[in-house]
Short mmCIF file of C-alpha atoms in Angstrom, two decimals:
data_model
loop_
_atom_site.label_atom_id
_atom_site.label_comp_id
_atom_site.label_asym_id
_atom_site.label_seq_id
_atom_site.Cartn_x
_atom_site.Cartn_y
_atom_site.Cartn_z
CA UNK A 1 0.01 -0.42 0.18
CA UNK A 2 0.98 4.00 -0.48
CA UNK A 3 2.30 5.45 2.61
CA UNK A 4 2.94 9.51 2.06
CA UNK A 5 5.64 10.57 3.73
CA UNK A 6 5.52 14.34 5.07
CA UNK A 7 6.99 16.37 7.66
CA UNK A 8 4.32 16.49 9.83
CA UNK A 9 4.04 19.53 12.69
CA UNK A 10 1.17 20.28 14.87
CA UNK A 11 0.14 23.45 17.49
CA UNK A 12 1.70 22.68 20.48
CA UNK A 13 2.15 25.55 22.65
CA UNK A 14 2.08 28.86 22.73
CA UNK A 15 2.97 30.81 26.27
CA UNK A 16 3.11 34.98 26.61
CA UNK A 17 3.48 35.92 29.63
CA UNK A 18 1.70 38.43 32.09
CA UNK A 19 -0.23 38.16 35.10
CA UNK A 20 -1.62 34.92 37.55
CA UNK A 21 -5.85 34.55 36.11
CA UNK A 22 -7.80 32.04 35.71
CA UNK A 23 -8.33 29.24 33.05
CA UNK A 24 -10.57 29.98 29.84
CA UNK A 25 -11.39 25.72 28.26
CA UNK A 26 -12.98 24.61 24.69
CA UNK A 27 -12.83 21.65 23.09
CA UNK A 28 -10.88 20.65 19.57
CA UNK A 29 -12.27 17.90 17.16
CA UNK A 30 -10.03 18.11 14.17
CA UNK A 31 -11.61 18.58 10.85
CA UNK A 32 -11.34 15.60 9.84
CA UNK A 33 -11.29 13.40 12.50
CA UNK A 34 -14.22 10.37 13.02
CA UNK A 35 -15.70 12.65 15.92
CA UNK A 36 -15.72 15.37 13.65
CA UNK A 37 -17.41 13.19 10.91
CA UNK A 38 -20.48 11.27 13.57
CA UNK A 39 -20.96 15.22 14.44
CA UNK A 40 -20.90 15.96 10.70
CA UNK A 41 -23.58 12.82 10.10
CA UNK A 42 -25.97 13.63 13.00
CA UNK A 43 -26.06 17.13 12.84
CA UNK A 44 -26.58 16.48 8.50
CA UNK A 45 -28.60 13.43 8.33
CA UNK A 46 -26.86 12.79 5.70
CA UNK A 47 -24.56 9.67 6.55
CA UNK A 48 -23.90 8.81 2.82
CA UNK A 49 -21.18 11.89 3.92
CA UNK A 50 -19.26 8.70 5.06
CA UNK A 51 -18.93 6.66 1.61
CA UNK A 52 -16.59 10.46 0.61
CA UNK A 53 -15.54 11.21 4.00
CA UNK A 54 -11.34 10.65 2.82
CA UNK A 55 -9.75 8.09 4.90
CA UNK A 56 -7.01 9.02 7.36
CA UNK A 57 -4.10 9.34 5.65
CA UNK A 58 -5.14 8.36 2.44
CA UNK A 59 -4.23 10.77 -0.86
CA UNK A 60 -7.19 11.92 -1.21
CA UNK A 61 -7.00 12.80 2.96
CA UNK A 62 -3.78 14.33 3.04
CA UNK A 63 -4.48 16.52 -0.88
CA UNK A 64 -6.95 18.25 1.80
CA UNK A 65 -4.65 19.68 4.37
CA UNK A 66 -2.08 20.54 2.13
CA UNK A 67 -5.11 21.82 0.31
CA UNK A 68 -5.37 24.51 3.05
CA UNK A 69 -2.93 24.98 4.02
CA UNK A 70 -1.50 26.57 1.17
CA UNK A 71 -4.87 28.60 1.74
CA UNK A 72 -2.94 29.52 5.11
CA UNK A 73 0.10 30.12 3.67
CA UNK A 74 -1.21 32.59 1.71
CA UNK A 75 -3.10 34.62 4.17
CA UNK A 76 -2.13 37.20 6.30
CA UNK A 77 -3.91 40.02 8.21
CA UNK A 78 -3.01 43.43 7.48
CA UNK A 79 -5.07 45.17 9.95
CA UNK A 80 -2.28 46.79 11.36
CA UNK A 81 -8.23 43.24 38.70
CA UNK A 82 -6.36 40.76 39.75
CA UNK A 83 -7.41 37.94 41.77
CA UNK A 84 -4.79 35.31 43.34
CA UNK A 85 -7.68 32.86 44.55
CA UNK A 86 -9.28 32.84 40.86
CA UNK A 87 -6.09 30.50 39.77
CA UNK A 88 -8.24 27.54 39.81
CA UNK A 89 -10.94 28.66 37.67
CA UNK A 90 -11.95 27.99 34.29
CA UNK A 91 -13.19 29.98 32.40
CA UNK A 92 -14.71 29.63 28.46
CA UNK A 93 -17.93 31.31 26.49
CA UNK A 94 -21.29 31.50 28.22
CA UNK A 95 -22.70 29.93 25.27
CA UNK A 96 -20.25 26.63 26.90
CA UNK A 97 -16.86 25.43 25.83
CA UNK A 98 -18.55 23.46 23.60
CA UNK A 99 -16.19 24.06 19.56
CA UNK A 100 -18.20 23.48 16.46
CA UNK A 101 -17.28 21.71 13.20
CA UNK A 102 -19.19 21.65 9.98
CA UNK A 103 -17.29 20.31 7.62
CA UNK A 104 -16.55 21.76 4.25
CA UNK A 105 -19.73 23.91 3.88
CA UNK A 106 -17.88 25.68 6.95
CA UNK A 107 -14.72 25.92 5.14
CA UNK A 108 -13.00 23.22 7.33
CA UNK A 109 -12.79 26.20 10.89
CA UNK A 110 -13.61 25.33 14.36
CA UNK A 111 -15.88 27.35 15.38
CA UNK A 112 -18.00 28.58 19.30
CA UNK A 113 -20.87 29.76 20.16
CA UNK A 114 -20.00 33.69 22.64
CA UNK A 115 -22.47 35.96 23.40
CA UNK A 116 -21.97 39.74 22.80
CA UNK A 117 -24.05 43.02 24.94
CA UNK A 118 -26.94 43.78 26.90
CA UNK A 119 -28.49 42.02 25.72
CA UNK A 120 -26.92 39.22 24.62
CA UNK A 121 -26.43 38.38 21.42
CA UNK A 122 -25.23 35.04 20.63
CA UNK A 123 -22.95 34.79 17.60
CA UNK A 124 -21.30 31.48 16.26
CA UNK A 125 -17.32 32.73 15.02
CA UNK A 126 -14.42 30.37 14.18
CA UNK A 127 -10.97 30.29 16.16
CA UNK A 128 -8.09 31.85 14.41
CA UNK A 129 -4.68 31.82 16.00
CA UNK A 130 -3.48 33.95 12.37
CA UNK A 131 -5.34 37.53 13.12
CA UNK A 132 -6.16 39.18 16.09
CA UNK A 133 -9.39 41.31 15.83
CA UNK A 134 -13.32 39.31 17.21
CA UNK A 135 -15.81 40.67 14.63
CA UNK A 136 -19.42 40.09 13.69
CA UNK A 137 -21.64 41.17 10.80
CA UNK A 138 -22.64 44.58 11.72
CA UNK A 139 -25.32 47.07 9.86
CA UNK A 140 -24.79 44.97 7.37
CA UNK A 141 -24.21 46.07 3.68
CA UNK A 142 -22.41 43.04 2.09
CA UNK A 143 -22.87 39.88 4.65
CA UNK A 144 -22.80 36.65 3.82
CA UNK A 145 -27.01 35.41 5.26
CA UNK A 146 -27.16 34.30 8.29
CA UNK A 147 -30.71 32.20 7.43
CA UNK A 148 -30.75 29.07 8.93
CA UNK A 149 -31.95 27.52 6.18
CA UNK A 150 -29.37 28.51 3.68
CA UNK A 151 -26.98 26.59 5.67
CA UNK A 152 -27.26 22.23 5.86
CA UNK A 153 -25.38 22.05 9.07
CA UNK A 154 -26.81 24.77 11.18
CA UNK A 155 -30.21 24.96 13.51
CA UNK A 156 -31.17 28.26 14.07
CA UNK A 157 -30.43 31.58 12.64
CA UNK A 158 -27.08 33.39 12.99
CA UNK A 159 -27.46 37.27 14.44
CA UNK A 160 -26.19 40.63 13.36
CA UNK A 161 -24.90 42.72 16.09
CA UNK A 162 -26.21 46.01 16.22
CA UNK A 163 -24.64 48.32 18.79
CA UNK A 164 -27.26 50.97 18.91
CA UNK A 165 -29.66 48.16 20.73
CA UNK A 166 -26.33 47.14 22.83
CA UNK A 167 -26.94 49.35 26.67
CA UNK A 168 -23.01 48.45 27.06
CA UNK A 169 -21.97 49.52 23.49
CA UNK A 170 -19.09 52.47 23.31
CA UNK A 171 -17.73 53.13 19.78
CA UNK A 172 -14.22 52.95 19.80
CA UNK A 173 -12.43 56.85 18.47
CA UNK A 174 -9.93 57.06 16.43
CA UNK A 175 -8.50 59.06 19.26
CA UNK A 176 -7.92 55.26 21.18
CA UNK A 177 -4.56 54.03 21.51
CA UNK A 178 -5.80 50.72 19.44
CA UNK A 179 -7.37 52.74 16.84
CA UNK A 180 -4.55 50.83 14.28
CA UNK A 181 -6.21 53.46 10.72
CA UNK A 182 -5.78 56.68 12.37
CA UNK A 183 -4.87 58.26 9.41
CA UNK A 184 -7.79 57.51 7.40
CA UNK A 185 -9.60 59.62 10.64
CA UNK A 186 -10.99 63.24 9.72
CA UNK A 187 -11.24 64.17 12.81
CA UNK A 188 -9.46 62.21 16.11
CA UNK A 189 -13.48 62.56 17.35
CA UNK A 190 -15.12 59.77 14.45
CA UNK A 191 -15.19 55.94 14.97
CA UNK A 192 -12.35 53.96 14.20
CA UNK A 193 -12.72 52.53 11.06
CA UNK A 194 -10.72 48.60 10.17
CA UNK A 195 -9.77 46.64 6.91
CA UNK A 196 -9.26 43.12 8.11
CA UNK A 197 -7.82 42.22 4.52
CA UNK A 198 -6.67 38.22 3.36
CA UNK A 199 -4.37 38.01 0.16
CA UNK A 200 -5.79 35.33 -0.53
CA UNK A 201 -9.02 35.11 -2.30
CA UNK A 202 -10.06 38.64 -1.84
CA UNK A 203 -11.34 37.61 1.70
CA UNK A 204 -11.75 40.92 3.98
CA UNK A 205 -13.76 42.12 6.50
CA UNK A 206 -14.24 46.16 6.87
CA UNK A 207 -16.27 48.56 9.16
CA UNK A 208 -15.66 50.39 12.46
CA UNK A 209 -13.92 49.07 16.09
CA UNK A 210 -16.98 49.22 18.68
CA UNK A 211 -16.15 48.41 22.35
CA UNK A 212 -18.75 46.38 24.53
CA UNK A 213 -19.12 42.97 26.42
CA UNK A 214 -18.06 39.34 26.00
CA UNK A 215 -20.54 37.23 28.54
CA UNK A 216 -18.37 34.23 30.03
CA UNK A 217 -18.77 31.68 32.82
CA UNK A 218 -16.43 30.11 35.43
CA UNK A 219 -16.47 27.88 38.00
CA UNK A 220 -13.97 26.31 40.20
CA UNK A 221 -13.91 22.71 42.66
CA UNK A 222 -14.17 25.76 45.58
CA UNK A 223 -16.71 27.51 44.02
CA UNK A 224 -20.01 27.63 42.09
CA UNK A 225 -20.09 28.81 38.37
CA UNK A 226 -20.31 32.70 37.94
CA UNK A 227 -20.60 34.43 35.15
CA UNK A 228 -18.09 36.76 34.04
CA UNK A 229 -18.45 40.14 31.68
CA UNK A 230 -15.48 41.16 30.08
CA UNK A 231 -14.46 44.05 27.71
CA UNK A 232 -13.08 43.78 24.33
CA UNK A 233 -12.97 45.68 21.14
CA UNK A 234 -15.67 44.22 18.33
CA UNK A 235 -14.93 45.12 14.79
CA UNK A 236 -18.73 46.11 13.30
CA UNK A 237 -18.21 43.93 10.34
CA UNK A 238 -20.08 46.24 7.39
CA UNK A 239 -18.84 44.42 4.30
CA UNK A 240 -17.24 41.62 3.81
CA UNK A 241 -15.80 40.10 0.32
CA UNK A 242 -13.77 37.16 -0.79
CA UNK A 243 -14.38 33.83 1.49
CA UNK A 244 -16.53 35.05 3.85
CA UNK A 245 -19.89 35.15 1.79
CA UNK A 246 -18.61 31.48 0.41
CA UNK A 247 -19.20 30.11 4.30
CA UNK A 248 -15.79 31.02 6.11
CA UNK A 249 -17.05 32.46 9.12
CA UNK A 250 -20.31 34.13 8.17
CA UNK A 251 -20.85 35.30 11.71
CA UNK A 252 -17.16 36.10 12.32
CA UNK A 253 -14.28 35.93 13.59
CA UNK A 254 -12.71 35.21 17.24
CA UNK A 255 -9.29 36.66 16.73
CA UNK A 256 -6.76 34.46 19.17
CA UNK A 257 -3.47 35.82 18.26
CA UNK A 258 -0.68 38.79 19.72
CA UNK A 259 -1.92 42.00 18.88
CA UNK A 260 -3.25 44.24 21.81
CA UNK A 261 -6.66 44.16 20.30
CA UNK A 262 -6.96 39.86 20.43
CA UNK A 263 -9.64 38.17 23.06
CA UNK A 264 -6.68 36.93 24.80
CA UNK A 265 -4.67 39.69 25.19
CA UNK A 266 -7.44 41.72 26.06
CA UNK A 267 -8.94 39.71 28.98
CA UNK A 268 -5.16 39.43 30.22
CA UNK A 269 -5.18 43.45 30.35
CA UNK A 270 -8.15 42.68 32.58
CA UNK A 271 -6.49 41.00 34.91
CA UNK A 272 -8.94 37.45 34.28
CA UNK A 273 -6.16 35.33 32.60
CA UNK A 274 -2.58 35.11 32.42
CA UNK A 275 -1.31 36.34 29.53
CA UNK A 276 -0.87 33.12 27.95
CA UNK A 277 -2.72 30.04 26.27
CA UNK A 278 -2.24 26.42 24.33
CA UNK A 279 -4.09 24.68 21.98
CA UNK A 280 -3.18 21.05 22.30
CA UNK A 281 -4.09 18.70 20.03
CA UNK A 282 -4.01 14.12 21.61
CA UNK A 283 -3.83 11.38 18.94
CA UNK A 284 -7.29 11.16 17.88
CA UNK A 285 -7.40 14.44 16.24
CA UNK A 286 -9.26 15.91 18.70
CA UNK A 287 -8.01 18.63 21.81
CA UNK A 288 -8.38 21.57 24.42
CA UNK A 289 -7.50 25.52 23.59
CA UNK A 290 -6.40 26.77 27.25
CA UNK A 291 -6.68 30.74 27.69
CA UNK A 292 -4.50 31.16 31.34
CA UNK A 293 -2.27 28.27 30.48
CA UNK A 294 1.29 28.44 31.02
CA UNK A 295 2.09 24.70 31.34
CA UNK A 296 3.61 22.83 33.63
CA UNK A 297 6.79 23.90 35.80
CA UNK A 298 9.29 21.92 34.60
CA UNK A 299 8.03 21.97 30.32
CA UNK A 300 10.62 23.47 27.87
CA UNK A 301 10.23 26.02 25.99
CA UNK A 302 11.80 28.70 23.09
CA UNK A 303 10.92 32.19 22.83
CA UNK A 304 9.16 33.95 19.99
CA UNK A 305 11.02 36.11 17.27
CA UNK A 306 9.95 39.33 16.91
CA UNK A 307 9.33 40.45 12.61
CA UNK A 308 12.03 43.58 12.73
CA UNK A 309 10.92 45.26 16.39
CA UNK A 310 7.45 43.69 16.51
CA UNK A 311 5.77 41.15 17.57
CA UNK A 312 2.83 40.68 15.01
CA UNK A 313 2.21 37.11 14.89
CA UNK A 314 4.05 33.79 16.23
CA UNK A 315 7.29 32.74 14.97
CA UNK A 316 10.29 30.50 16.38
CA UNK A 317 13.59 30.14 15.15
CA UNK A 318 14.71 26.93 13.76
CA UNK A 319 18.55 26.59 14.22
CA UNK A 320 19.04 22.89 11.75
CA UNK A 321 17.14 19.91 10.31
CA UNK A 322 18.60 16.54 10.47
CA UNK A 323 17.72 13.73 8.55
CA UNK A 324 19.52 10.09 10.04
CA UNK A 325 22.60 11.31 11.55
CA UNK A 326 22.64 14.13 9.10
CA UNK A 327 22.20 18.07 9.76
CA UNK A 328 22.11 20.37 7.29
CA UNK A 329 24.26 23.53 7.41
CA UNK A 330 24.01 27.41 7.89
CA UNK A 331 19.78 25.65 7.86
CA UNK A 332 18.86 28.47 10.69
CA UNK A 333 15.36 30.51 9.48
CA UNK A 334 12.38 31.79 10.78
CA UNK A 335 8.78 29.74 10.48
CA UNK A 336 5.63 30.43 12.00
CA UNK A 337 4.19 27.88 14.13
CA UNK A 338 0.01 28.49 12.77
CA UNK A 339 -2.57 26.58 14.25
CA UNK A 340 -4.21 26.35 10.78
CA UNK A 341 -1.48 24.05 9.49
CA UNK A 342 -1.16 20.21 8.42
CA UNK A 343 1.16 20.35 7.43
CA UNK A 344 5.32 21.69 8.06
CA UNK A 345 6.71 23.73 5.20
CA UNK A 346 10.70 24.78 4.24
CA UNK A 347 12.18 27.42 2.50
CA UNK A 348 12.64 26.38 -1.08
CA UNK A 349 16.28 25.46 -1.15
CA UNK A 350 15.86 23.82 2.56
CA UNK A 351 13.29 21.76 1.48
CA UNK A 352 15.24 20.95 -2.44
CA UNK A 353 17.92 19.25 0.14
CA UNK A 354 16.14 18.13 3.19
CA UNK A 355 13.91 16.04 -0.37
CA UNK A 356 16.65 14.01 -1.57
CA UNK A 357 18.51 13.47 1.62
CA UNK A 358 15.83 11.52 2.58
CA UNK A 359 15.50 9.87 -0.74
CA UNK A 360 18.15 8.63 -0.18
CA UNK A 361 17.81 7.02 3.14
CA UNK A 362 14.22 5.42 2.00
CA UNK A 363 15.52 1.73 0.49
CA UNK A 364 10.98 1.57 -1.23
CA UNK A 365 10.49 2.23 -4.46
CA UNK A 366 9.53 5.32 -5.54
CA UNK A 367 6.28 6.09 -7.03
CA UNK A 368 4.32 9.21 -9.51
CA UNK A 369 1.01 10.19 -8.28
CA UNK A 370 -1.42 12.64 -10.37
CA UNK A 371 -0.47 16.66 -9.59
CA UNK A 372 2.70 18.61 -8.00
CA UNK A 373 1.74 18.50 -5.09
CA UNK A 374 3.68 14.63 -3.53
CA UNK A 375 6.56 14.33 -5.39
CA UNK A 376 7.99 12.29 -3.11
CA UNK A 377 5.93 8.93 -2.08
CA UNK A 378 6.65 5.75 -2.03
CA UNK A 379 5.60 1.69 -2.86
CA UNK A 380 6.32 0.58 1.84
CA UNK A 381 4.41 -2.35 4.22
CA UNK A 382 2.95 -0.84 7.31
CA UNK A 383 4.45 -2.41 10.10
CA UNK A 384 1.85 -4.16 12.16
CA UNK A 385 1.66 -5.18 15.55
#
C-alpha cells in the first residue's frame, strides 16, 4: 500500500508572559477526525457523507490538508482586577466551551458560540490564531446569509450585531490607543475604521470598532459557577468579501493572535487570565484550547521572535534540520507557528536538500501520483503489531 511521507508538526503550546489569573478552556475537534465525521452526520442527517469522507492518511486526506495549508500560507492579515484565588477556575464562553465543526460548508474551520452585548446576542465565530480582531456581521452592507435555512448544518439563525441595541456598547474613537487606522480619520472623534484584509481570494472584513461586553462563565472546585463579563474590542463588520461571503466565518471571527486587540490579550490586560494560552491535540485529532495556561513548571519552551521590532505573529527560530544522522549546515530560518496548518513548510532551498537526503535513506520504490503536490511518495509496507 502507499505510505505518503511528509514532515508534520502539530500546534502544541503558545505561551505569553502575563499576570496570574483564570483559565479559559474549549475543546477542539480535528476537521477530518472520526468524531468530526459523526458530528457532521448527526447534524446533516446524511449518512452517505461517510462514503466521501477522506480516509485517514489516504492520498485524498493529505491532499485536502495540503490544500488548506496552502490557503493559510497565502493568508496574511494586514490589520495593522487580579484575583489570585481564581487561579484554579475555568473561564469559557457563557454559551459553553464546546467547539463546532461543520465540514467543507464552513471551510473546515472550528467554531464556538459566544454572547456579546446587553442584552446578550449569540454569534457563531471561527477561532483563528492567525489574526487578532474579534469581528461579527454588523449593520450589514455586504454580509454572508445568516438564515439557518441557507446552511444544512445549523439549527438556529445566525445573528447580526447592532451597537445601538446594546446598552453596553461604546464607540471606539480614532483617538483610542488601539485604533490602528487613525490616518484614515477626518477627525479624532470619528469611529475608528478597520480593514482586516486577506490576500487569498480577495477575502476581507471592514467596518468600524466598538467596545462591548463578552459574556463568559467561570467555575472552580471551590466555588459555584458564576458569570463574568469582560470589555473587549469588536469589529462591526459592515462589509465582507471573498470566502467570507461563501461560507467561511459567516457570523464572524475571534482572533487569538498576539495583537493588543485580540481577545486573549484583552482578557489578560483585564486580569481575567494569565497572558498565555495553549492549544493541544491528542492522537485522536481532538484536543482543547486553554486561555491562561502556562504549562507545568518543568516544561521546556522556546522564545518567539519579532519581525522587525514587533511581535506580530508566532514566529520561532529553526536552528537546523537533521535527516537521520545528517544535519543540514546553515539551515537556520524563521518559521510561523500556525494552528490552522497541518504540515511543516520549509524554505524552498532547504526543502530541496531535505527531500534529496531523505530519498537516499528510503529503500522503498518511489512512485508517481497525479498532480504536483506529492513528488516524493513510496510503495511501503506498514508495520503491523
